[in-house]
Amino acid sequence: ESIGAFREVAEQFQQLMMMYSCAIREVRTKLEVLNDEFQVQRSHNPISYIKYRVKKPASILEKLKRRGYPVTLQSVEDNLHDVAGIRVICSYVQDIYMVADMLTSQNDITLLEVKDYIANPKPNGYRSLHLVVQIPVFFSDGCKPLKVEVQIRTIAMDFWASLEHQLKYKTEGDVPDEIAAELKDCSDVIANTDQRMQKIYNTLKTNKAENKQE
Ligand code: 0O2
């Protein structure tokens, strides 16, 4: 009997993960549509590339336990907002806010949460714009609203976050103070470079527009 119950929960879990992966596909398509339109209309790709993942079962379980939430499927839906995760890597800082606005202003998207770690970087130097959105997905028996976490950052911010994540993992989170300060400094240098690249882009764009008018 317990095997039967286990199988039932396992099947329901698998079904829920399938739904999250469909929600990712819906949001990805929206982002790709926006990028394609920009490419044709303005010869600019705000999005460099997109990464995505459904959270692994072990990470889901670990997070529920760490936060003291019940270990049930309903609790996953109610309490975790990053089971479906999309990372959007943009060329320039202004692209991040433009992509975020264009996505969240679509009327089937509900914006549940915004965390702006660009305006307010984490003390360790982490920068990114995090959105939690809800999107309705249509299945055979009806429509289900699902949450997706969208992290939007520049290539430079992603470079820093990826390496910092690896280093944290390698040292099991135990990074010495002077290394942490060094990482924070690298993040500030990178943020400064992002601003300079944005300026270069804006200047070239203005020059091109002026040349066209002449
Ligand atoms: P993974 O493997 O990316 O899923 P929570 O998401 O609930 O744990 P909170 O405060 O709601 O906590 O989340 P927050 O800070 O908005 O975003 C958490 C996610 O952002 C992390 O997911 C990372 O992907 C990323 N992130 C946040 N802070 C850092 C950081 O200091 N360095 C790096 N490299 N990434 C960061 P997970 O679940 O940790 O991992």
mmCIF file with all atom_site columns, N, CA, C and O and ligand atoms in Angstrom, residues 53 55 63 66-67 81-82 87 113 115 117 122 124 126 130 149 151 153 160-162 164-165 168, ligand 1:
data_model
loop_
_atom_site.group_PDB
_atom_site.id
_atom_site.type_symbol
_atom_site.label_atom_id
_atom_site.label_alt_id
_atom_site.label_comp_id
_atom_site.label_asym_id
_atom_site.label_entity_id
_atom_site.label_seq_id
_atom_site.pdbx_PDB_ins_code
_atom_site.Cartn_x
_atom_site.Cartn_y
_atom_site.Cartn_z
_atom_site.occupancy
_atom_site.B_iso_or_equiv
_atom_site.pdbx_formal_charge
_atom_site.auth_seq_id
_atom_site.auth_comp_id
_atom_site.auth_asym_id
_atom_site.auth_atom_id
_atom_site.pdbx_PDB_model_num
ATOM   1   N N   . ARG A 1 53  ? 16.124 26.617 -16.009 1.00 0.00 ? 53  ARG A N   1
ATOM   2   C CA  . ARG A 1 53  ? 16.170 25.310 -15.359 1.00 0.00 ? 53  ARG A CA  1
ATOM   3   C C   . ARG A 1 53  ? 14.934 25.125 -14.465 1.00 0.00 ? 53  ARG A C   1
ATOM   4   O O   . ARG A 1 53  ? 14.358 26.109 -14.004 1.00 0.00 ? 53  ARG A O   1
ATOM   5   N N   . LYS A 1 55  ? 14.066 23.578 -10.869 1.00 0.00 ? 55  LYS A N   1
ATOM   6   C CA  . LYS A 1 55  ? 14.845 23.257 -9.663  1.00 0.00 ? 55  LYS A CA  1
ATOM   7   C C   . LYS A 1 55  ? 14.851 21.747 -9.433  1.00 0.00 ? 55  LYS A C   1
ATOM   8   O O   . LYS A 1 55  ? 13.829 21.075 -9.594  1.00 0.00 ? 55  LYS A O   1
ATOM   9   N N   . LYS A 1 63  ? 15.239 23.285 0.414   1.00 0.00 ? 63  LYS A N   1
ATOM   10  C CA  . LYS A 1 63  ? 14.745 24.638 0.672   1.00 0.00 ? 63  LYS A CA  1
ATOM   11  C C   . LYS A 1 63  ? 13.486 24.622 1.546   1.00 0.00 ? 63  LYS A C   1
ATOM   12  O O   . LYS A 1 63  ? 13.348 25.448 2.447   1.00 0.00 ? 63  LYS A O   1
ATOM   13  N N   . ARG A 1 66  ? 14.749 23.872 5.073   1.00 0.00 ? 66  ARG A N   1
ATOM   14  C CA  . ARG A 1 66  ? 15.511 24.993 5.623   1.00 0.00 ? 66  ARG A CA  1
ATOM   15  C C   . ARG A 1 66  ? 14.594 26.128 6.060   1.00 0.00 ? 66  ARG A C   1
ATOM   16  O O   . ARG A 1 66  ? 14.801 26.777 7.067   1.00 0.00 ? 66  ARG A O   1
ATOM   17  N N   . ARG A 1 67  ? 13.533 26.351 5.286   1.00 0.00 ? 67  ARG A N   1
ATOM   18  C CA  . ARG A 1 67  ? 12.592 27.437 5.606   1.00 0.00 ? 67  ARG A CA  1
ATOM   19  C C   . ARG A 1 67  ? 11.490 27.016 6.570   1.00 0.00 ? 67  ARG A C   1
ATOM   20  O O   . ARG A 1 67  ? 10.622 27.822 6.914   1.00 0.00 ? 67  ARG A O   1
ATOM   21  N N   . HIS A 1 81  ? 9.136  30.193 -4.985  1.00 0.00 ? 81  HIS A N   1
ATOM   22  C CA  . HIS A 1 81  ? 8.848  30.955 -6.205  1.00 0.00 ? 81  HIS A CA  1
ATOM   23  C C   . HIS A 1 81  ? 9.920  30.765 -7.273  1.00 0.00 ? 81  HIS A C   1
ATOM   24  O O   . HIS A 1 81  ? 9.884  31.404 -8.292  1.00 0.00 ? 81  HIS A O   1
ATOM   25  N N   . ASP A 1 82  ? 10.892 29.898 -6.978  1.00 0.00 ? 82  ASP A N   1
ATOM   26  C CA  . ASP A 1 82  ? 11.973 29.733 -7.956  1.00 0.00 ? 82  ASP A CA  1
ATOM   27  C C   . ASP A 1 82  ? 12.108 28.294 -8.455  1.00 0.00 ? 82  ASP A C   1
ATOM   28  O O   . ASP A 1 82  ? 13.191 27.868 -8.841  1.00 0.00 ? 82  ASP A O   1
ATOM   29  N N   . ARG A 1 87  ? 17.036 32.785 -16.634 1.00 0.00 ? 87  ARG A N   1
ATOM   30  C CA  . ARG A 1 87  ? 18.066 33.826 -16.508 1.00 0.00 ? 87  ARG A CA  1
ATOM   31  C C   . ARG A 1 87  ? 18.240 34.477 -17.880 1.00 0.00 ? 87  ARG A C   1
ATOM   32  O O   . ARG A 1 87  ? 18.517 33.786 -18.864 1.00 0.00 ? 87  ARG A O   1
ATOM   33  N N   . GLU A 1 113 ? 6.644  39.988 -7.528  1.00 0.00 ? 113 GLU A N   1
ATOM   34  C CA  . GLU A 1 113 ? 7.746  40.486 -6.685  1.00 0.00 ? 113 GLU A CA  1
ATOM   35  C C   . GLU A 1 113 ? 8.873  41.036 -7.553  1.00 0.00 ? 113 GLU A C   1
ATOM   36  O O   . GLU A 1 113 ? 9.149  40.505 -8.618  1.00 0.00 ? 113 GLU A O   1
ATOM   37  N N   . LYS A 1 115 ? 12.987 42.332 -7.057  1.00 0.00 ? 115 LYS A N   1
ATOM   38  C CA  . LYS A 1 115 ? 14.139 42.629 -6.200  1.00 0.00 ? 115 LYS A CA  1
ATOM   39  C C   . LYS A 1 115 ? 15.215 43.224 -7.095  1.00 0.00 ? 115 LYS A C   1
ATOM   40  O O   . LYS A 1 115 ? 15.728 42.541 -7.989  1.00 0.00 ? 115 LYS A O   1
ATOM   41  N N   . TYR A 1 117 ? 18.616 44.126 -7.335  1.00 0.00 ? 117 TYR A N   1
ATOM   42  C CA  . TYR A 1 117 ? 19.984 44.054 -6.809  1.00 0.00 ? 117 TYR A CA  1
ATOM   43  C C   . TYR A 1 117 ? 20.974 44.805 -7.718  1.00 0.00 ? 117 TYR A C   1
ATOM   44  O O   . TYR A 1 117 ? 22.183 44.610 -7.593  1.00 0.00 ? 117 TYR A O   1
ATOM   45  N N   . LYS A 1 122 ? 23.777 43.358 -3.458  1.00 0.00 ? 122 LYS A N   1
ATOM   46  C CA  . LYS A 1 122 ? 23.990 42.647 -2.179  1.00 0.00 ? 122 LYS A CA  1
ATOM   47  C C   . LYS A 1 122 ? 25.356 43.066 -1.614  1.00 0.00 ? 122 LYS A C   1
ATOM   48  O O   . LYS A 1 122 ? 26.250 43.439 -2.382  1.00 0.00 ? 122 LYS A O   1
ATOM   49  N N   . ASN A 1 124 ? 27.841 41.487 -0.814  1.00 0.00 ? 124 ASN A N   1
ATOM   50  C CA  . ASN A 1 124 ? 28.983 40.775 -1.415  1.00 0.00 ? 124 ASN A CA  1
ATOM   51  C C   . ASN A 1 124 ? 29.291 41.247 -2.842  1.00 0.00 ? 124 ASN A C   1
ATOM   52  O O   . ASN A 1 124 ? 30.283 40.837 -3.437  1.00 0.00 ? 124 ASN A O   1
ATOM   53  N N   . TYR A 1 126 ? 26.820 41.123 -5.413  1.00 0.00 ? 126 TYR A N   1
ATOM   54  C CA  . TYR A 1 126 ? 25.911 40.486 -6.381  1.00 0.00 ? 126 TYR A CA  1
ATOM   55  C C   . TYR A 1 126 ? 24.958 41.515 -6.991  1.00 0.00 ? 126 TYR A C   1
ATOM   56  O O   . TYR A 1 126 ? 24.322 42.271 -6.278  1.00 0.00 ? 126 TYR A O   1
ATOM   57  N N   . HIS A 1 130 ? 15.744 40.743 -10.150 1.00 0.00 ? 130 HIS A N   1
ATOM   58  C CA  . HIS A 1 130 ? 14.944 39.521 -9.975  1.00 0.00 ? 130 HIS A CA  1
ATOM   59  C C   . HIS A 1 130 ? 13.459 39.860 -10.013 1.00 0.00 ? 130 HIS A C   1
ATOM   60  O O   . HIS A 1 130 ? 13.002 40.751 -9.304  1.00 0.00 ? 130 HIS A O   1
ATOM   61  N N   . GLU A 1 149 ? 10.552 32.512 -11.690 1.00 0.00 ? 149 GLU A N   1
ATOM   62  C CA  . GLU A 1 149 ? 11.511 33.549 -11.284 1.00 0.00 ? 149 GLU A CA  1
ATOM   63  C C   . GLU A 1 149 ? 12.354 33.924 -12.497 1.00 0.00 ? 149 GLU A C   1
ATOM   64  O O   . GLU A 1 149 ? 12.939 33.055 -13.148 1.00 0.00 ? 149 GLU A O   1
ATOM   65  N N   . GLN A 1 151 ? 15.535 36.105 -13.622 1.00 0.00 ? 151 GLN A N   1
ATOM   66  C CA  . GLN A 1 151 ? 16.710 36.896 -13.220 1.00 0.00 ? 151 GLN A CA  1
ATOM   67  C C   . GLN A 1 151 ? 17.260 37.555 -14.478 1.00 0.00 ? 151 GLN A C   1
ATOM   68  O O   . GLN A 1 151 ? 17.575 36.877 -15.451 1.00 0.00 ? 151 GLN A O   1
ATOM   69  N N   . ARG A 1 153 ? 20.181 40.114 -16.049 1.00 0.00 ? 153 ARG A N   1
ATOM   70  C CA  . ARG A 1 153 ? 21.483 40.731 -15.744 1.00 0.00 ? 153 ARG A CA  1
ATOM   71  C C   . ARG A 1 153 ? 22.284 40.939 -17.027 1.00 0.00 ? 153 ARG A C   1
ATOM   72  O O   . ARG A 1 153 ? 21.948 40.367 -18.073 1.00 0.00 ? 153 ARG A O   1
ATOM   73  N N   . TRP A 1 160 ? 30.462 37.718 -13.322 1.00 0.00 ? 160 TRP A N   1
ATOM   74  C CA  . TRP A 1 160 ? 30.815 37.806 -11.893 1.00 0.00 ? 160 TRP A CA  1
ATOM   75  C C   . TRP A 1 160 ? 30.041 36.769 -11.073 1.00 0.00 ? 160 TRP A C   1
ATOM   76  O O   . TRP A 1 160 ? 30.627 36.012 -10.294 1.00 0.00 ? 160 TRP A O   1
ATOM   77  N N   . ALA A 1 161 ? 28.708 36.725 -11.272 1.00 0.00 ? 161 ALA A N   1
ATOM   78  C CA  . ALA A 1 161 ? 27.866 35.838 -10.451 1.00 0.00 ? 161 ALA A CA  1
ATOM   79  C C   . ALA A 1 161 ? 28.218 34.365 -10.674 1.00 0.00 ? 161 ALA A C   1
ATOM   80  O O   . ALA A 1 161 ? 28.238 33.576 -9.723  1.00 0.00 ? 161 ALA A O   1
ATOM   81  N N   . SER A 1 162 ? 28.531 34.006 -11.924 1.00 0.00 ? 162 SER A N   1
ATOM   82  C CA  . SER A 1 162 ? 28.861 32.606 -12.211 1.00 0.00 ? 162 SER A CA  1
ATOM   83  C C   . SER A 1 162 ? 30.144 32.195 -11.511 1.00 0.00 ? 162 SER A C   1
ATOM   84  O O   . SER A 1 162 ? 30.217 31.123 -10.896 1.00 0.00 ? 162 SER A O   1
ATOM   85  N N   . GLU A 1 164 ? 31.614 33.732 -8.919  1.00 0.00 ? 164 GLU A N   1
ATOM   86  C CA  . GLU A 1 164 ? 31.447 33.846 -7.466  1.00 0.00 ? 164 GLU A CA  1
ATOM   87  C C   . GLU A 1 164 ? 30.725 32.601 -6.941  1.00 0.00 ? 164 GLU A C   1
ATOM   88  O O   . GLU A 1 164 ? 31.062 32.070 -5.895  1.00 0.00 ? 164 GLU A O   1
ATOM   89  N N   . HIS A 1 165 ? 29.715 32.145 -7.689  1.00 0.00 ? 165 HIS A N   1
ATOM   90  C CA  . HIS A 1 165 ? 28.967 30.945 -7.300  1.00 0.00 ? 165 HIS A CA  1
ATOM   91  C C   . HIS A 1 165 ? 29.889 29.725 -7.253  1.00 0.00 ? 165 HIS A C   1
ATOM   92  O O   . HIS A 1 165 ? 29.869 28.952 -6.303  1.00 0.00 ? 165 HIS A O   1
ATOM   93  N N   . LYS A 1 168 ? 32.267 30.027 -4.265  1.00 0.00 ? 168 LYS A N   1
ATOM   94  C CA  . LYS A 1 168 ? 31.557 29.759 -3.014  1.00 0.00 ? 168 LYS A CA  1
ATOM   95  C C   . LYS A 1 168 ? 31.369 28.252 -2.842  1.00 0.00 ? 168 LYS A C   1
ATOM   96  O O   . LYS A 1 168 ? 31.537 27.695 -1.761  1.00 0.00 ? 168 LYS A O   1
HETATM 97  P P1  . 0O2 B 2 .   ? 20.119 28.465 -7.827  1.00 0.00 ? 1   0O2 B P1  1
HETATM 98  O O1  . 0O2 B 2 .   ? 21.003 27.298 -8.034  1.00 0.00 ? 1   0O2 B O1  1
HETATM 99  O O2  . 0O2 B 2 .   ? 20.421 29.610 -8.760  1.00 0.00 ? 1   0O2 B O2  1
HETATM 100 O O3  . 0O2 B 2 .   ? 18.656 28.138 -7.780  1.00 0.00 ? 1   0O2 B O3  1
HETATM 101 P P2  . 0O2 B 2 .   ? 15.494 32.355 -2.197  1.00 0.00 ? 1   0O2 B P2  1
HETATM 102 O O4  . 0O2 B 2 .   ? 15.504 32.451 -3.696  1.00 0.00 ? 1   0O2 B O4  1
HETATM 103 O O5  . 0O2 B 2 .   ? 14.094 32.119 -1.704  1.00 0.00 ? 1   0O2 B O5  1
HETATM 104 O O6  . 0O2 B 2 .   ? 16.557 31.437 -1.701  1.00 0.00 ? 1   0O2 B O6  1
HETATM 105 P P3  . 0O2 B 2 .   ? 15.507 35.053 -1.940  1.00 0.00 ? 1   0O2 B P3  1
HETATM 106 O O7  . 0O2 B 2 .   ? 16.067 36.068 -0.988  1.00 0.00 ? 1   0O2 B O7  1
HETATM 107 O O8  . 0O2 B 2 .   ? 14.057 35.110 -2.229  1.00 0.00 ? 1   0O2 B O8  1
HETATM 108 O O9  . 0O2 B 2 .   ? 15.889 33.640 -1.487  1.00 0.00 ? 1   0O2 B O9  1
HETATM 109 O O10 . 0O2 B 2 .   ? 16.255 35.012 -3.263  1.00 0.00 ? 1   0O2 B O10 1
HETATM 110 P P4  . 0O2 B 2 .   ? 17.078 36.048 -4.053  1.00 0.00 ? 1   0O2 B P4  1
HETATM 111 O O11 . 0O2 B 2 .   ? 18.209 36.556 -3.255  1.00 0.00 ? 1   0O2 B O11 1
HETATM 112 O O12 . 0O2 B 2 .   ? 16.151 37.016 -4.712  1.00 0.00 ? 1   0O2 B O12 1
HETATM 113 O O13 . 0O2 B 2 .   ? 17.612 35.091 -5.180  1.00 0.00 ? 1   0O2 B O13 1
HETATM 114 C C1  . 0O2 B 2 .   ? 18.223 33.871 -4.960  1.00 0.00 ? 1   0O2 B C1  1
HETATM 115 C C2  . 0O2 B 2 .   ? 18.879 33.453 -6.253  1.00 0.00 ? 1   0O2 B C2  1
HETATM 116 O O14 . 0O2 B 2 .   ? 19.596 34.561 -6.785  1.00 0.00 ? 1   0O2 B O14 1
HETATM 117 C C3  . 0O2 B 2 .   ? 19.925 32.371 -6.029  1.00 0.00 ? 1   0O2 B C3  1
HETATM 118 O O15 . 0O2 B 2 .   ? 19.323 31.122 -6.241  1.00 0.00 ? 1   0O2 B O15 1
HETATM 119 C C4  . 0O2 B 2 .   ? 20.984 32.688 -7.086  1.00 0.00 ? 1   0O2 B C4  1
HETATM 120 O O16 . 0O2 B 2 .   ? 20.578 32.196 -8.336  1.00 0.00 ? 1   0O2 B O16 1
HETATM 121 C C5  . 0O2 B 2 .   ? 20.927 34.193 -7.121  1.00 0.00 ? 1   0O2 B C5  1
HETATM 122 N N1  . 0O2 B 2 .   ? 21.802 34.821 -6.123  1.00 0.00 ? 1   0O2 B N1  1
HETATM 123 C C6  . 0O2 B 2 .   ? 21.404 35.515 -5.040  1.00 0.00 ? 1   0O2 B C6  1
HETATM 124 N N2  . 0O2 B 2 .   ? 22.450 35.964 -4.342  1.00 0.00 ? 1   0O2 B N2  1
HETATM 125 C C7  . 0O2 B 2 .   ? 23.558 35.550 -4.979  1.00 0.00 ? 1   0O2 B C7  1
HETATM 126 C C8  . 0O2 B 2 .   ? 24.970 35.721 -4.730  1.00 0.00 ? 1   0O2 B C8  1
HETATM 127 O O17 . 0O2 B 2 .   ? 25.401 36.328 -3.765  1.00 0.00 ? 1   0O2 B O17 1
HETATM 128 N N3  . 0O2 B 2 .   ? 25.809 35.154 -5.632  1.00 0.00 ? 1   0O2 B N3  1
HETATM 129 C C9  . 0O2 B 2 .   ? 25.377 34.471 -6.715  1.00 0.00 ? 1   0O2 B C9  1
HETATM 130 N N4  . 0O2 B 2 .   ? 26.279 33.948 -7.538  1.00 0.00 ? 1   0O2 B N4  1
HETATM 131 N N5  . 0O2 B 2 .   ? 24.044 34.268 -6.966  1.00 0.00 ? 1   0O2 B N5  1
HETATM 132 C C10 . 0O2 B 2 .   ? 23.159 34.809 -6.118  1.00 0.00 ? 1   0O2 B C10 1
HETATM 133 P P5  . 0O2 B 2 .   ? 19.767 29.849 -5.396  1.00 0.00 ? 1   0O2 B P5  1
HETATM 134 O O18 . 0O2 B 2 .   ? 18.531 29.173 -4.951  1.00 0.00 ? 1   0O2 B O18 1
HETATM 135 O O19 . 0O2 B 2 .   ? 20.760 30.220 -4.347  1.00 0.00 ? 1   0O2 B O19 1
HETATM 136 O O20 . 0O2 B 2 .   ? 20.525 28.976 -6.389  1.00 0.00 ? 1   0O2 B O20 1
#
